[in-house]
Amino acid sequence: IYNLIFAELFTIPIIKLTDIMGIVRKHILAPRAADQDEMNSYFVGGKFELQERYCDMTKVVFVSLFYSSILPSSLFLGALALMIHFAVAKFCLLRMWRPSPDVGASLSSLSRNYFFSSSLIIHFVMSAYWWS
């Protein structure tokens, strides 16, 4: 279980920070561009995926709640993972990704009403199972 949480703690932020395709676009493809407009298109930045951020956040919360009754430190590791994900996402949003269009509140209300509620219900069921 620790391996799963530590993998979530480090692998996704490292993958987001390396931005391999951005490095290839800026350092290999851009100098070989035919004109200035093509070169400018290589420096736009990566695409921002809000649903991917919500998926990562929900996964961390679910795994830490699922195993919290047998491994209480998973809550602390989950909180640490959420803080690291927040810091990396903030850096990438301000420095690496291109501006995103307005999405609306439907994704946040769906996540709040269904995914987190079901995570709490599963947490209660698993706690009852592990402690019975």
CSV table of N, CA and C in Angstrom, one decimal, residues 1-101:
chain,number,residue,atom,x,y,z
A,1,ILE,N,0.8,-1.2,0.0
A,1,ILE,CA,0.0,0.0,0.0
A,1,ILE,C,0.9,1.2,0.0
A,2,TYR,N,2.0,1.2,0.8
A,2,TYR,CA,2.9,2.3,0.8
A,2,TYR,C,3.4,2.6,-0.6
A,3,ASN,N,3.7,1.5,-1.4
A,3,ASN,CA,4.3,1.7,-2.7
A,3,ASN,C,3.3,2.4,-3.6
A,4,LEU,N,2.0,2.1,-3.5
A,4,LEU,CA,1.0,2.8,-4.3
A,4,LEU,C,0.9,4.2,-3.9
A,5,ILE,N,0.9,4.6,-2.7
A,5,ILE,CA,0.8,6.0,-2.3
A,5,ILE,C,2.0,6.7,-2.6
A,6,PHE,N,3.2,6.2,-2.4
A,6,PHE,CA,4.4,6.9,-2.8
A,6,PHE,C,4.6,7.0,-4.3
A,7,ALA,N,4.1,6.1,-5.0
A,7,ALA,CA,4.1,6.3,-6.5
A,7,ALA,C,3.2,7.4,-6.9
A,8,GLU,N,2.1,7.5,-6.3
A,8,GLU,CA,1.2,8.6,-6.6
A,8,GLU,C,1.8,10.0,-6.1
A,9,LEU,N,2.5,9.9,-5.0
A,9,LEU,CA,3.1,11.1,-4.5
A,9,LEU,C,4.2,11.7,-5.4
A,10,PHE,N,4.9,10.8,-6.1
A,10,PHE,CA,6.1,11.3,-6.9
A,10,PHE,C,6.0,11.2,-8.4
A,11,THR,N,5.4,10.2,-8.9
A,11,THR,CA,5.4,9.9,-10.3
A,11,THR,C,4.7,11.0,-11.1
A,12,ILE,N,3.4,11.2,-10.8
A,12,ILE,CA,2.6,12.2,-11.6
A,12,ILE,C,3.2,13.6,-11.5
A,13,PRO,N,3.6,14.1,-10.4
A,13,PRO,CA,4.3,15.4,-10.4
A,13,PRO,C,5.5,15.5,-11.2
A,14,ILE,N,6.3,14.4,-11.2
A,14,ILE,CA,7.6,14.4,-11.9
A,14,ILE,C,7.3,14.4,-13.4
A,15,ILE,N,6.3,13.6,-13.8
A,15,ILE,CA,5.9,13.5,-15.2
A,15,ILE,C,5.3,14.9,-15.7
A,16,LYS,N,4.6,15.5,-14.9
A,16,LYS,CA,4.0,16.9,-15.3
A,16,LYS,C,5.1,17.9,-15.4
A,17,LEU,N,6.1,17.8,-14.5
A,17,LEU,CA,7.2,18.8,-14.5
A,17,LEU,C,8.2,18.6,-15.6
A,18,THR,N,8.4,17.4,-16.1
A,18,THR,CA,9.4,17.2,-17.1
A,18,THR,C,8.9,17.7,-18.4
A,19,ASP,N,7.7,17.5,-18.8
A,19,ASP,CA,7.1,18.0,-20.0
A,19,ASP,C,8.0,17.7,-21.2
A,20,ILE,N,8.2,16.4,-21.5
A,20,ILE,CA,9.1,16.0,-22.6
A,20,ILE,C,8.7,16.5,-23.9
A,21,MET,N,7.4,16.5,-24.2
A,21,MET,CA,7.0,17.0,-25.5
A,21,MET,C,7.2,18.5,-25.7
A,22,GLY,N,7.1,19.3,-24.6
A,22,GLY,CA,7.4,20.7,-24.6
A,22,GLY,C,8.8,20.9,-24.9
A,23,ILE,N,9.7,20.1,-24.3
A,23,ILE,CA,11.1,20.3,-24.5
A,23,ILE,C,11.5,20.0,-26.0
A,24,VAL,N,10.9,18.9,-26.5
A,24,VAL,CA,11.1,18.5,-27.9
A,24,VAL,C,10.6,19.7,-28.8
A,25,ARG,N,9.4,20.2,-28.6
A,25,ARG,CA,8.9,21.3,-29.4
A,25,ARG,C,9.7,22.5,-29.4
A,26,LYS,N,10.2,22.9,-28.2
A,26,LYS,CA,11.0,24.1,-28.0
A,26,LYS,C,12.4,24.1,-28.5
A,27,HIS,N,13.1,22.9,-28.3
A,27,HIS,CA,14.5,22.8,-28.5
A,27,HIS,C,14.9,22.1,-29.8
A,28,ILE,N,13.9,21.3,-30.4
A,28,ILE,CA,14.3,20.6,-31.6
A,28,ILE,C,13.4,21.1,-32.8
A,29,LEU,N,12.1,21.2,-32.6
A,29,LEU,CA,11.3,21.5,-33.7
A,29,LEU,C,11.3,23.0,-34.0
A,30,ALA,N,11.3,23.9,-32.9
A,30,ALA,CA,11.2,25.3,-33.1
A,30,ALA,C,12.4,25.9,-33.9
A,31,PRO,N,13.6,25.5,-33.6
A,31,PRO,CA,14.7,26.1,-34.4
A,31,PRO,C,14.7,25.7,-35.9
A,32,ARG,N,14.0,24.6,-36.2
A,32,ARG,CA,13.9,24.1,-37.6
A,32,ARG,C,12.7,24.6,-38.3
A,33,ALA,N,11.9,25.5,-37.7
A,33,ALA,CA,10.7,26.0,-38.3
A,33,ALA,C,11.0,26.8,-39.6
A,34,ALA,N,10.1,26.8,-40.5
A,34,ALA,CA,10.2,27.5,-41.8
A,34,ALA,C,10.0,29.0,-41.6
A,35,ASP,N,9.0,29.4,-40.8
A,35,ASP,CA,8.8,30.8,-40.7
A,35,ASP,C,8.5,31.1,-39.2
A,36,GLN,N,8.3,32.4,-38.9
A,36,GLN,CA,8.1,32.9,-37.5
A,36,GLN,C,6.8,32.4,-36.9
A,37,ASP,N,5.7,32.3,-37.7
A,37,ASP,CA,4.4,31.8,-37.2
A,37,ASP,C,4.5,30.4,-36.8
A,38,GLU,N,5.2,29.6,-37.6
A,38,GLU,CA,5.3,28.2,-37.2
A,38,GLU,C,6.2,28.0,-35.9
A,39,MET,N,7.2,28.9,-35.8
A,39,MET,CA,8.0,28.8,-34.6
A,39,MET,C,7.2,29.3,-33.4
A,40,ASN,N,6.4,30.3,-33.5
A,40,ASN,CA,5.6,30.7,-32.4
A,40,ASN,C,4.6,29.7,-32.0
A,41,SER,N,4.1,28.9,-32.9
A,41,SER,CA,3.2,27.8,-32.5
A,41,SER,C,3.8,26.7,-31.7
A,42,TYR,N,5.1,26.6,-31.7
A,42,TYR,CA,5.8,25.6,-30.9
A,42,TYR,C,6.0,26.1,-29.4
A,43,PHE,N,5.8,27.4,-29.2
A,43,PHE,CA,6.0,27.9,-27.9
A,43,PHE,C,4.7,28.2,-27.1
A,44,VAL,N,3.6,27.7,-27.6
A,44,VAL,CA,2.3,28.0,-27.0
A,44,VAL,C,2.2,27.4,-25.6
A,45,GLY,N,2.6,26.2,-25.4
A,45,GLY,CA,2.5,25.5,-24.1
A,45,GLY,C,1.6,24.3,-24.2
A,46,GLY,N,1.6,23.5,-23.2
A,46,GLY,CA,0.8,22.3,-23.2
A,46,GLY,C,-0.6,22.5,-23.0
A,47,LYS,N,-1.4,21.5,-23.2
A,47,LYS,CA,-2.9,21.7,-23.0
A,47,LYS,C,-3.2,21.4,-21.6
A,48,PHE,N,-4.1,22.2,-21.0
A,48,PHE,CA,-4.5,22.1,-19.6
A,48,PHE,C,-5.8,21.2,-19.6
A,49,GLU,N,-5.7,20.1,-18.8
A,49,GLU,CA,-6.8,19.2,-18.7
A,49,GLU,C,-7.4,19.2,-17.3
A,50,LEU,N,-8.5,19.9,-17.1
A,50,LEU,CA,-9.1,20.0,-15.8
A,50,LEU,C,-9.6,18.6,-15.3
A,51,GLN,N,-10.2,17.8,-16.2
A,51,GLN,CA,-10.7,16.6,-15.8
A,51,GLN,C,-9.6,15.6,-15.3
A,52,GLU,N,-8.4,15.8,-15.8
A,52,GLU,CA,-7.2,15.0,-15.4
A,52,GLU,C,-6.8,15.4,-14.0
A,53,ARG,N,-6.9,16.7,-13.7
A,53,ARG,CA,-6.6,17.1,-12.3
A,53,ARG,C,-7.6,16.6,-11.3
A,54,TYR,N,-8.9,16.6,-11.7
A,54,TYR,CA,-9.9,16.0,-10.8
A,54,TYR,C,-9.7,14.5,-10.6
A,55,CYS,N,-9.3,13.8,-11.7
A,55,CYS,CA,-9.1,12.4,-11.6
A,55,CYS,C,-8.0,12.1,-10.6
A,56,ASP,N,-6.9,12.8,-10.7
A,56,ASP,CA,-5.8,12.6,-9.8
A,56,ASP,C,-6.1,12.9,-8.4
A,57,MET,N,-6.9,14.0,-8.2
A,57,MET,CA,-7.3,14.3,-6.8
A,57,MET,C,-8.2,13.3,-6.2
A,58,THR,N,-9.2,12.8,-7.0
A,58,THR,CA,-10.2,11.8,-6.5
A,58,THR,C,-9.5,10.5,-6.2
A,59,LYS,N,-8.5,10.2,-7.1
A,59,LYS,CA,-7.7,8.9,-6.9
A,59,LYS,C,-7.0,8.9,-5.5
A,60,VAL,N,-6.3,10.1,-5.2
A,60,VAL,CA,-5.6,10.2,-4.0
A,60,VAL,C,-6.5,10.1,-2.8
A,61,VAL,N,-7.6,10.8,-2.9
A,61,VAL,CA,-8.6,10.8,-1.7
A,61,VAL,C,-9.2,9.4,-1.5
A,62,PHE,N,-9.5,8.8,-2.6
A,62,PHE,CA,-10.1,7.5,-2.5
A,62,PHE,C,-9.2,6.4,-1.9
A,63,VAL,N,-8.0,6.4,-2.4
A,63,VAL,CA,-7.0,5.4,-1.9
A,63,VAL,C,-6.6,5.7,-0.4
A,64,SER,N,-6.5,7.0,-0.1
A,64,SER,CA,-6.2,7.2,1.3
A,64,SER,C,-7.3,6.9,2.2
A,65,LEU,N,-8.6,7.2,1.8
A,65,LEU,CA,-9.7,6.8,2.6
A,65,LEU,C,-10.0,5.3,2.7
A,66,PHE,N,-9.7,4.6,1.6
A,66,PHE,CA,-9.9,3.2,1.5
A,66,PHE,C,-9.1,2.4,2.5
A,67,TYR,N,-7.8,2.8,2.6
A,67,TYR,CA,-6.9,2.1,3.4
A,67,TYR,C,-6.6,2.8,4.8
A,68,SER,N,-7.4,3.8,5.1
A,68,SER,CA,-7.1,4.6,6.3
A,68,SER,C,-7.4,3.8,7.6
A,69,SER,N,-8.3,2.8,7.6
A,69,SER,CA,-8.5,2.1,8.8
A,69,SER,C,-7.4,1.1,9.2
A,70,ILE,N,-6.8,0.5,8.2
A,70,ILE,CA,-5.6,-0.4,8.5
A,70,ILE,C,-4.3,0.3,8.4
A,71,LEU,N,-4.2,1.4,7.8
A,71,LEU,CA,-3.0,2.2,7.6
A,71,LEU,C,-3.3,3.7,7.8
A,72,PRO,N,-3.4,4.1,9.1
A,72,PRO,CA,-3.8,5.5,9.4
A,72,PRO,C,-2.8,6.5,8.8
A,73,SER,N,-1.6,6.2,8.5
A,73,SER,CA,-0.7,7.2,7.9
A,73,SER,C,-1.0,7.4,6.5
A,74,SER,N,-1.9,6.6,5.9
A,74,SER,CA,-2.3,6.9,4.5
A,74,SER,C,-3.0,8.3,4.4
A,75,LEU,N,-3.7,8.7,5.4
A,75,LEU,CA,-4.3,10.0,5.4
A,75,LEU,C,-3.3,11.1,5.4
A,76,PHE,N,-2.2,11.0,6.1
A,76,PHE,CA,-1.2,12.0,6.1
A,76,PHE,C,-0.4,12.0,4.7
A,77,LEU,N,-0.2,10.8,4.2
A,77,LEU,CA,0.5,10.7,2.9
A,77,LEU,C,-0.4,11.2,1.8
A,78,GLY,N,-1.7,11.0,1.9
A,78,GLY,CA,-2.7,11.5,1.0
A,78,GLY,C,-2.7,13.0,1.0
A,79,ALA,N,-2.7,13.6,2.2
A,79,ALA,CA,-2.7,15.1,2.3
A,79,ALA,C,-1.4,15.6,1.7
A,80,LEU,N,-0.3,14.9,2.0
A,80,LEU,CA,1.0,15.4,1.4
A,80,LEU,C,1.0,15.3,-0.1
A,81,ALA,N,0.4,14.2,-0.6
A,81,ALA,CA,0.3,14.1,-2.1
A,81,ALA,C,-0.6,15.2,-2.7
A,82,LEU,N,-1.7,15.5,-2.0
A,82,LEU,CA,-2.6,16.6,-2.5
A,82,LEU,C,-1.8,17.9,-2.5
A,83,MET,N,-1.0,18.2,-1.5
A,83,MET,CA,-0.3,19.4,-1.4
A,83,MET,C,0.8,19.5,-2.6
A,84,ILE,N,1.4,18.4,-2.8
A,84,ILE,CA,2.4,18.3,-3.9
A,84,ILE,C,1.7,18.5,-5.2
A,85,HIS,N,0.6,17.8,-5.4
A,85,HIS,CA,-0.1,18.0,-6.7
A,85,HIS,C,-0.6,19.4,-6.9
A,86,PHE,N,-1.0,20.1,-5.8
A,86,PHE,CA,-1.5,21.4,-5.9
A,86,PHE,C,-0.3,22.4,-6.3
A,87,ALA,N,0.9,22.2,-5.7
A,87,ALA,CA,2.0,23.0,-6.0
A,87,ALA,C,2.5,22.8,-7.4
A,88,VAL,N,2.5,21.6,-7.9
A,88,VAL,CA,3.0,21.3,-9.2
A,88,VAL,C,1.9,21.8,-10.2
A,89,ALA,N,0.6,21.6,-10.0
A,89,ALA,CA,-0.4,22.1,-10.9
A,89,ALA,C,-0.4,23.6,-11.0
A,90,LYS,N,-0.1,24.3,-9.9
A,90,LYS,CA,-0.1,25.7,-9.9
A,90,LYS,C,1.1,26.2,-10.7
A,91,PHE,N,2.3,25.6,-10.5
A,91,PHE,CA,3.4,26.0,-11.3
A,91,PHE,C,3.2,25.7,-12.8
A,92,CYS,N,2.7,24.6,-13.1
A,92,CYS,CA,2.4,24.3,-14.5
A,92,CYS,C,1.4,25.2,-15.1
A,93,LEU,N,0.3,25.5,-14.3
A,93,LEU,CA,-0.7,26.4,-14.8
A,93,LEU,C,-0.2,27.8,-15.1
A,94,LEU,N,0.7,28.3,-14.3
A,94,LEU,CA,1.2,29.6,-14.4
A,94,LEU,C,2.4,29.7,-15.4
A,95,ARG,N,3.2,28.6,-15.5
A,95,ARG,CA,4.4,28.7,-16.3
A,95,ARG,C,4.5,27.8,-17.6
A,96,MET,N,3.8,26.7,-17.6
A,96,MET,CA,4.0,25.7,-18.7
A,96,MET,C,2.8,25.5,-19.6
A,97,TRP,N,1.6,25.6,-19.1
A,97,TRP,CA,0.4,25.3,-19.9
A,97,TRP,C,-0.1,26.5,-20.5
A,98,ARG,N,-0.8,26.4,-21.6
A,98,ARG,CA,-1.5,27.5,-22.2
A,98,ARG,C,-2.8,27.8,-21.5
A,99,PRO,N,-3.3,29.0,-21.7
A,99,PRO,CA,-4.6,29.4,-21.0
A,99,PRO,C,-5.7,28.4,-21.5
A,100,SER,N,-6.5,28.1,-20.5
A,100,SER,CA,-7.6,27.2,-20.9
A,100,SER,C,-8.9,27.9,-21.0
A,101,PRO,N,-9.9,27.4,-21.7
A,101,PRO,CA,-11.2,28.0,-21.8
A,101,PRO,C,-12.0,27.8,-20.5
